[in-house]
Amino acid sequence: MALMRYAEALNAALREEMTRDPSVFLFGEDIGRYGGVFKVTRGLQEEFGFNRVRDTPISEQAMTAMAVTAAMTGTRPVLEIMYADFMPLTLDALVNQASIYEYIWNGQVKMPFVLRTQGGGGAGAAAQHSKSLDSMVAHIPGIKVVAPSTPADAKGLLKSAIRDDQPVVFLEHKLLYNMRGEVPEGDDVLVPLGAASLAREGTDVSIFATSRMVHESLKAAEALAEKGISAEVIDLRSLKPLDLNAIKKSIAKTNNAVVVNEGWNFCGYAAEISATIMDHCFDDLDAPVARVTMPDMPIPYSEPLEMAVLPNAEKIVAASLQTLA
């Protein structure tokens, strides 16, 4: 095991996949000479050259269309969109091209590309640079969506995403880039898409979380333990495809569910998971599913106000206690 920051684990995954497969190349705003706004691509242009690590103009719509056509012609592009807030500009290429071409051509066309981006609040980046738009992309059939919460998963999931033959939206969180953790070494150490992770075992309530909210959920589980409540934390990791078996198995044990996601409440990803639980686990539930999300509003620039609206451990504890009442 090597001790790495989350950003370094992503960098290692890109380096290993570019070394293994010459058809993998990177492009995006400021990813070459500057090494990316969060330094995920630091040093890769010097190592692999300008043809495989390309700086681009600011045009998310054009870049995503370029990723689609490059993937169709046999390469494996990895596109970086600097902020998830700008994903709406990529939607035409994702909705009307990337997600449907394999279906339209009956499997004759593969679409192996990765769209990396980062989002989330808590950094004082205000309403245009802090969103979590998970549900916007997870809503699209034919698009896979993952959101790693640890350095090990960041590396293993990114390697799997690059090797996948379908488009994968890879959601990172800006507050996780400096998180350190042990990362398995080896070119073929992968984390499969569609597999959740048991972050903490428990027996009284299941907390299903994504991205940075996994760590807030683990803090909440510690606080609940002090009250004599055993909380299980499931890191969904793969938003789509979803590991339904992991969800069903946990609820069959605890009979209570809390869903935590940093996106908006109305039509959000937590709403989808709550409905999925009601569809598949209703007979195992002792209480309605609780959701902990962002309220339906822009993220404030003021730090006290931003902290007040973001989901956190305290709110997860409160939701868990209400579920168990």
Short mmCIF file of C-alpha atoms in Angstrom, two decimals:
data_model
loop_
_atom_site.label_atom_id
_atom_site.label_comp_id
_atom_site.label_asym_id
_atom_site.label_seq_id
_atom_site.Cartn_x
_atom_site.Cartn_y
_atom_site.Cartn_z
CA MET A 1 0.00 0.00 0.00
CA ALA A 2 1.11 3.54 -0.75
CA LEU A 3 -0.07 6.60 1.21
CA MET A 4 -1.51 9.12 -1.25
CA ARG A 5 -3.72 12.16 -1.40
CA TYR A 6 -6.96 11.76 -3.34
CA ALA A 7 -5.60 14.00 -6.13
CA GLU A 8 -2.38 11.98 -6.29
CA ALA A 9 -4.36 8.74 -6.56
CA LEU A 10 -6.26 10.15 -9.54
CA ASN A 11 -2.98 11.26 -11.10
CA ALA A 12 -1.54 7.76 -10.61
CA ALA A 13 -4.59 6.18 -12.25
CA LEU A 14 -4.27 8.45 -15.29
CA ARG A 15 -0.53 7.79 -15.58
CA GLU A 16 -0.95 4.01 -15.33
CA GLU A 17 -3.77 3.87 -17.88
CA MET A 18 -1.93 6.15 -20.33
CA THR A 19 1.13 3.95 -20.00
CA ARG A 20 -0.86 0.77 -20.46
CA ASP A 21 -3.02 1.93 -23.37
CA PRO A 22 -1.71 4.40 -26.00
CA SER A 23 -5.28 5.22 -27.07
CA VAL A 24 -5.94 7.00 -23.74
CA PHE A 25 -5.50 10.77 -23.93
CA LEU A 26 -6.56 13.75 -21.81
CA PHE A 27 -7.95 17.14 -22.67
CA GLY A 28 -9.54 20.04 -20.85
CA GLU A 29 -9.03 23.58 -19.62
CA ASP A 30 -5.63 24.20 -18.01
CA ILE A 31 -4.86 20.49 -17.55
CA GLY A 32 -1.55 20.55 -19.44
CA ARG A 33 0.98 23.22 -18.56
CA TYR A 34 -0.85 24.21 -15.37
CA GLY A 35 -1.62 20.62 -14.34
CA GLY A 36 -5.30 21.24 -13.66
CA VAL A 37 -6.93 23.63 -11.22
CA PHE A 38 -6.59 20.99 -8.47
CA LYS A 39 -3.33 19.56 -9.90
CA VAL A 40 -4.77 16.16 -10.75
CA THR A 41 -2.94 16.13 -14.11
CA ARG A 42 0.30 17.61 -12.80
CA GLY A 43 3.35 16.40 -14.77
CA LEU A 44 1.43 14.33 -17.31
CA GLN A 45 1.97 16.67 -20.26
CA GLU A 46 5.73 16.62 -19.66
CA GLU A 47 5.64 12.83 -19.47
CA PHE A 48 3.27 12.00 -22.34
CA GLY A 49 3.55 15.03 -24.62
CA PHE A 50 1.24 17.68 -26.03
CA ASN A 51 -0.69 15.25 -28.25
CA ARG A 52 -1.90 13.16 -25.32
CA VAL A 53 -2.43 15.92 -22.74
CA ARG A 54 -4.10 18.85 -24.45
CA ASP A 55 -5.15 22.26 -23.16
CA THR A 56 -8.39 23.48 -24.70
CA PRO A 57 -10.38 26.70 -25.00
CA ILE A 58 -13.31 27.29 -22.64
CA SER A 59 -16.09 25.50 -24.48
CA GLU A 60 -17.58 22.62 -22.49
CA GLN A 61 -20.17 21.88 -25.17
CA ALA A 62 -17.58 21.56 -27.95
CA MET A 63 -15.19 19.54 -25.77
CA THR A 64 -17.85 16.98 -24.88
CA ALA A 65 -18.80 16.59 -28.54
CA MET A 66 -15.09 16.09 -29.28
CA ALA A 67 -14.95 13.33 -26.64
CA VAL A 68 -17.90 11.59 -28.29
CA THR A 69 -16.37 11.62 -31.76
CA ALA A 70 -12.92 10.66 -30.48
CA ALA A 71 -14.41 7.69 -28.63
CA MET A 72 -16.32 6.61 -31.74
CA THR A 73 -13.10 6.50 -33.74
CA GLY A 74 -11.34 4.09 -31.39
CA THR A 75 -9.57 6.22 -28.78
CA ARG A 76 -10.32 6.48 -25.04
CA PRO A 77 -10.49 10.20 -24.21
CA VAL A 78 -10.61 11.50 -20.65
CA LEU A 79 -12.22 14.95 -20.63
CA GLU A 80 -11.93 17.26 -17.62
CA ILE A 81 -14.70 19.79 -17.03
CA MET A 82 -13.24 22.22 -14.50
CA TYR A 83 -16.41 22.64 -12.39
CA ALA A 84 -19.49 20.40 -12.25
CA ASP A 85 -21.57 23.58 -12.36
CA PHE A 86 -20.81 23.74 -16.09
CA MET A 87 -22.11 20.23 -16.85
CA PRO A 88 -25.37 21.65 -18.23
CA LEU A 89 -23.25 22.82 -21.18
CA THR A 90 -22.28 19.19 -21.88
CA LEU A 91 -25.82 17.81 -21.88
CA ASP A 92 -26.55 17.91 -25.61
CA ALA A 93 -23.56 15.66 -26.32
CA LEU A 94 -24.38 13.39 -23.38
CA VAL A 95 -28.15 13.14 -23.92
CA ASN A 96 -28.38 13.18 -27.71
CA GLN A 97 -25.10 11.51 -28.69
CA ALA A 98 -23.04 9.66 -26.09
CA SER A 99 -25.90 7.89 -24.35
CA ILE A 100 -27.76 6.66 -27.43
CA TYR A 101 -25.30 5.82 -30.22
CA GLU A 102 -24.60 2.27 -29.03
CA TYR A 103 -28.37 1.65 -28.99
CA ILE A 104 -29.02 3.30 -32.37
CA TRP A 105 -26.29 1.27 -34.09
CA ASN A 106 -27.18 -1.95 -32.27
CA GLY A 107 -23.89 -2.23 -30.43
CA GLN A 108 -21.67 -1.55 -33.44
CA VAL A 109 -20.46 1.72 -31.91
CA LYS A 110 -18.66 1.84 -28.57
CA MET A 111 -18.41 5.01 -26.53
CA PRO A 112 -15.41 4.60 -24.19
CA PHE A 113 -14.84 8.02 -22.69
CA VAL A 114 -14.67 9.50 -19.21
CA LEU A 115 -15.91 12.95 -18.24
CA ARG A 116 -14.13 13.96 -15.04
CA THR A 117 -15.37 16.92 -13.06
CA GLN A 118 -15.51 18.16 -9.48
CA GLY A 119 -18.26 19.74 -7.47
CA GLY A 120 -19.63 20.16 -4.00
CA GLY A 121 -19.78 22.91 -1.41
CA GLY A 122 -17.84 23.86 1.69
CA ALA A 123 -15.00 25.78 0.05
CA GLY A 124 -16.57 29.22 -0.12
CA ALA A 125 -16.88 28.98 -3.89
CA ALA A 126 -20.45 30.31 -3.92
CA ALA A 127 -23.45 29.55 -6.09
CA GLN A 128 -21.72 29.07 -9.47
CA HIS A 129 -18.88 26.76 -8.33
CA SER A 130 -20.32 24.56 -5.56
CA LYS A 131 -23.16 22.50 -6.97
CA SER A 132 -23.68 18.74 -6.82
CA LEU A 133 -25.51 17.83 -10.01
CA ASP A 134 -25.38 14.05 -9.54
CA SER A 135 -29.02 13.48 -10.41
CA MET A 136 -28.77 15.48 -13.65
CA VAL A 137 -26.34 12.98 -15.21
CA ALA A 138 -27.52 9.85 -13.38
CA HIS A 139 -30.93 10.50 -14.96
CA ILE A 140 -29.59 9.72 -18.46
CA PRO A 141 -29.91 6.08 -19.63
CA GLY A 142 -26.63 4.84 -21.10
CA ILE A 143 -24.41 7.01 -18.87
CA LYS A 144 -22.58 5.53 -15.90
CA VAL A 145 -21.88 7.79 -12.90
CA VAL A 146 -19.40 7.23 -10.08
CA ALA A 147 -18.36 9.37 -7.08
CA PRO A 148 -15.40 8.02 -5.08
CA SER A 149 -14.98 9.10 -1.46
CA THR A 150 -11.47 7.75 -0.72
CA PRO A 151 -8.08 7.86 -2.46
CA ALA A 152 -8.15 4.08 -3.02
CA ASP A 153 -11.56 4.23 -4.67
CA ALA A 154 -10.58 7.31 -6.65
CA LYS A 155 -7.75 5.38 -8.27
CA GLY A 156 -9.52 2.06 -8.69
CA LEU A 157 -12.75 3.52 -10.03
CA LEU A 158 -11.00 5.86 -12.46
CA LYS A 159 -9.01 2.98 -13.93
CA SER A 160 -12.22 0.96 -14.33
CA ALA A 161 -13.99 3.95 -15.88
CA ILE A 162 -11.24 4.43 -18.47
CA ARG A 163 -11.40 0.74 -19.43
CA ASP A 164 -15.20 0.74 -19.69
CA ASP A 165 -16.79 0.78 -23.16
CA GLN A 166 -19.62 3.11 -22.12
CA PRO A 167 -19.41 6.81 -21.22
CA VAL A 168 -18.69 7.37 -17.52
CA VAL A 169 -19.20 10.65 -15.65
CA PHE A 170 -16.63 10.70 -12.84
CA LEU A 171 -17.66 13.03 -10.01
CA GLU A 172 -14.94 14.25 -7.65
CA HIS A 173 -15.39 16.55 -4.63
CA LYS A 174 -13.17 19.59 -4.21
CA LEU A 175 -12.83 19.05 -0.44
CA LEU A 176 -11.52 15.50 -0.90
CA TYR A 177 -8.46 16.29 -3.06
CA ASN A 178 -6.16 16.68 -0.05
CA MET A 179 -7.54 13.68 1.85
CA ARG A 180 -4.83 11.08 2.47
CA GLY A 181 -5.32 7.32 2.52
CA GLU A 182 -3.76 3.99 1.68
CA VAL A 183 -3.96 3.05 -1.99
CA PRO A 184 -3.25 -0.45 -3.34
CA GLU A 185 -0.38 -0.60 -5.80
CA GLY A 186 -0.44 -2.39 -9.12
CA ASP A 187 -1.62 -1.63 -12.64
CA ASP A 188 -4.54 -4.03 -12.46
CA VAL A 189 -5.94 -3.11 -9.03
CA LEU A 190 -9.42 -1.98 -10.04
CA VAL A 191 -12.63 -1.08 -8.21
CA PRO A 192 -15.56 -2.39 -10.24
CA LEU A 193 -18.29 0.01 -11.34
CA GLY A 194 -21.64 -0.81 -9.75
CA ALA A 195 -20.34 -2.07 -6.40
CA ALA A 196 -21.06 -0.28 -3.11
CA SER A 197 -18.71 -0.40 -0.12
CA LEU A 198 -19.51 -1.17 3.51
CA ALA A 199 -17.85 1.79 5.24
CA ARG A 200 -19.07 0.90 8.75
CA GLU A 201 -21.08 -2.05 9.98
CA GLY A 202 -24.15 -1.53 12.14
CA THR A 203 -27.47 -3.04 13.17
CA ASP A 204 -29.96 -0.25 13.98
CA VAL A 205 -30.06 2.10 10.97
CA SER A 206 -28.57 2.09 7.46
CA ILE A 207 -27.08 5.36 6.20
CA PHE A 208 -26.59 5.45 2.41
CA ALA A 209 -24.23 8.19 1.30
CA THR A 210 -22.18 9.41 -1.65
CA SER A 211 -18.88 11.28 -2.08
CA ARG A 212 -17.92 13.61 0.82
CA MET A 213 -21.18 12.81 2.59
CA VAL A 214 -19.75 9.36 3.36
CA HIS A 215 -17.34 11.01 5.79
CA GLU A 216 -20.07 13.13 7.36
CA SER A 217 -22.09 9.92 7.75
CA LEU A 218 -19.18 8.20 9.47
CA LYS A 219 -18.94 11.13 11.90
CA ALA A 220 -22.67 10.79 12.50
CA ALA A 221 -22.28 7.06 13.14
CA GLU A 222 -19.68 7.83 15.81
CA ALA A 223 -22.06 10.31 17.47
CA LEU A 224 -24.93 7.82 17.30
CA ALA A 225 -22.73 5.14 18.87
CA GLU A 226 -22.31 7.41 21.90
CA LYS A 227 -26.11 7.30 22.24
CA GLY A 228 -26.11 3.50 22.04
CA ILE A 229 -27.26 3.37 18.40
CA SER A 230 -25.44 1.17 15.91
CA ALA A 231 -25.43 2.81 12.47
CA GLU A 232 -24.31 1.10 9.29
CA VAL A 233 -22.76 3.33 6.60
CA ILE A 234 -22.88 2.26 2.97
CA ASP A 235 -20.73 4.19 0.49
CA LEU A 236 -22.67 3.81 -2.75
CA ARG A 237 -19.56 4.76 -4.81
CA SER A 238 -21.33 3.96 -8.07
CA LEU A 239 -24.44 6.12 -8.47
CA LYS A 240 -25.33 4.31 -11.67
CA PRO A 241 -25.31 1.36 -12.04
CA LEU A 242 -26.56 1.08 -8.46
CA ASP A 243 -25.63 -1.77 -6.14
CA LEU A 244 -29.20 -2.66 -5.20
CA ASN A 245 -28.18 -5.88 -3.47
CA ALA A 246 -26.01 -3.96 -1.00
CA ILE A 247 -28.95 -1.69 -0.18
CA LYS A 248 -31.39 -4.57 0.27
CA LYS A 249 -28.95 -6.54 2.40
CA SER A 250 -28.32 -3.63 4.76
CA ILE A 251 -32.00 -2.72 5.22
CA ALA A 252 -32.92 -6.35 5.82
CA LYS A 253 -30.57 -6.15 8.81
CA THR A 254 -31.37 -2.69 10.23
CA ASN A 255 -34.98 -2.09 9.04
CA ASN A 256 -34.32 1.67 8.92
CA ALA A 257 -32.84 3.88 6.19
CA VAL A 258 -31.39 7.38 5.90
CA VAL A 259 -30.19 8.65 2.51
CA VAL A 260 -27.57 11.42 2.39
CA ASN A 261 -26.62 13.39 -0.72
CA GLU A 262 -25.23 16.89 -1.21
CA GLY A 263 -27.53 17.64 -4.13
CA TRP A 264 -30.86 19.44 -3.99
CA ASN A 265 -33.82 17.75 -2.33
CA PHE A 266 -36.51 18.05 -5.03
CA CYS A 267 -35.99 15.45 -7.78
CA GLY A 268 -32.52 14.87 -6.36
CA TYR A 269 -30.38 11.72 -6.19
CA ALA A 270 -31.53 11.07 -2.63
CA ALA A 271 -35.12 11.12 -3.86
CA GLU A 272 -34.29 8.40 -6.39
CA ILE A 273 -32.58 6.22 -3.78
CA SER A 274 -35.49 6.72 -1.38
CA ALA A 275 -37.96 5.62 -4.08
CA THR A 276 -35.75 2.65 -4.96
CA ILE A 277 -35.76 1.57 -1.30
CA MET A 278 -39.54 1.91 -1.15
CA ASP A 279 -39.86 -0.17 -4.34
CA HIS A 280 -37.59 -3.00 -3.24
CA CYS A 281 -37.39 -2.97 0.57
CA PHE A 282 -40.78 -1.76 1.75
CA ASP A 283 -41.59 -4.92 3.72
CA ASP A 284 -38.31 -4.64 5.65
CA LEU A 285 -38.80 -1.01 6.74
CA ASP A 286 -39.96 -0.08 10.24
CA ALA A 287 -40.23 3.64 9.35
CA PRO A 288 -40.32 5.92 6.30
CA VAL A 289 -36.99 6.59 4.59
CA ALA A 290 -35.35 9.84 5.74
CA ARG A 291 -33.42 12.16 3.41
CA VAL A 292 -30.62 14.58 4.28
CA THR A 293 -29.86 16.94 1.38
CA MET A 294 -29.29 20.53 0.34
CA PRO A 295 -32.46 22.64 0.51
CA ASP A 296 -33.77 23.82 -2.85
CA MET A 297 -31.80 27.05 -3.07
CA PRO A 298 -28.49 28.47 -4.37
CA ILE A 299 -25.42 27.88 -2.19
CA PRO A 300 -24.59 31.10 -0.29
CA TYR A 301 -21.12 32.71 -0.46
CA SER A 302 -21.23 33.62 3.24
CA GLU A 303 -19.40 30.85 5.10
CA PRO A 304 -21.83 30.65 8.07
CA LEU A 305 -24.78 30.51 5.67
CA GLU A 306 -23.07 27.94 3.44
CA MET A 307 -22.37 25.71 6.42
CA ALA A 308 -25.96 26.12 7.56
CA VAL A 309 -27.44 24.77 4.32
CA LEU A 310 -25.02 21.92 3.54
CA PRO A 311 -25.78 18.43 4.86
CA ASN A 312 -23.55 17.49 7.80
CA ALA A 313 -23.10 14.96 10.57
CA GLU A 314 -25.39 16.82 12.94
CA LYS A 315 -28.26 16.73 10.45
CA ILE A 316 -27.63 13.04 9.72
CA VAL A 317 -27.79 12.26 13.44
CA ALA A 318 -31.08 14.15 13.73
CA ALA A 319 -32.56 12.30 10.74
CA SER A 320 -31.45 8.95 12.15
CA LEU A 321 -32.97 9.67 15.55
CA GLN A 322 -36.24 10.75 13.93
CA THR A 323 -36.31 7.53 11.90
CA LEU A 324 -35.74 5.43 15.01
CA ALA A 325 -38.23 7.33 17.19
#
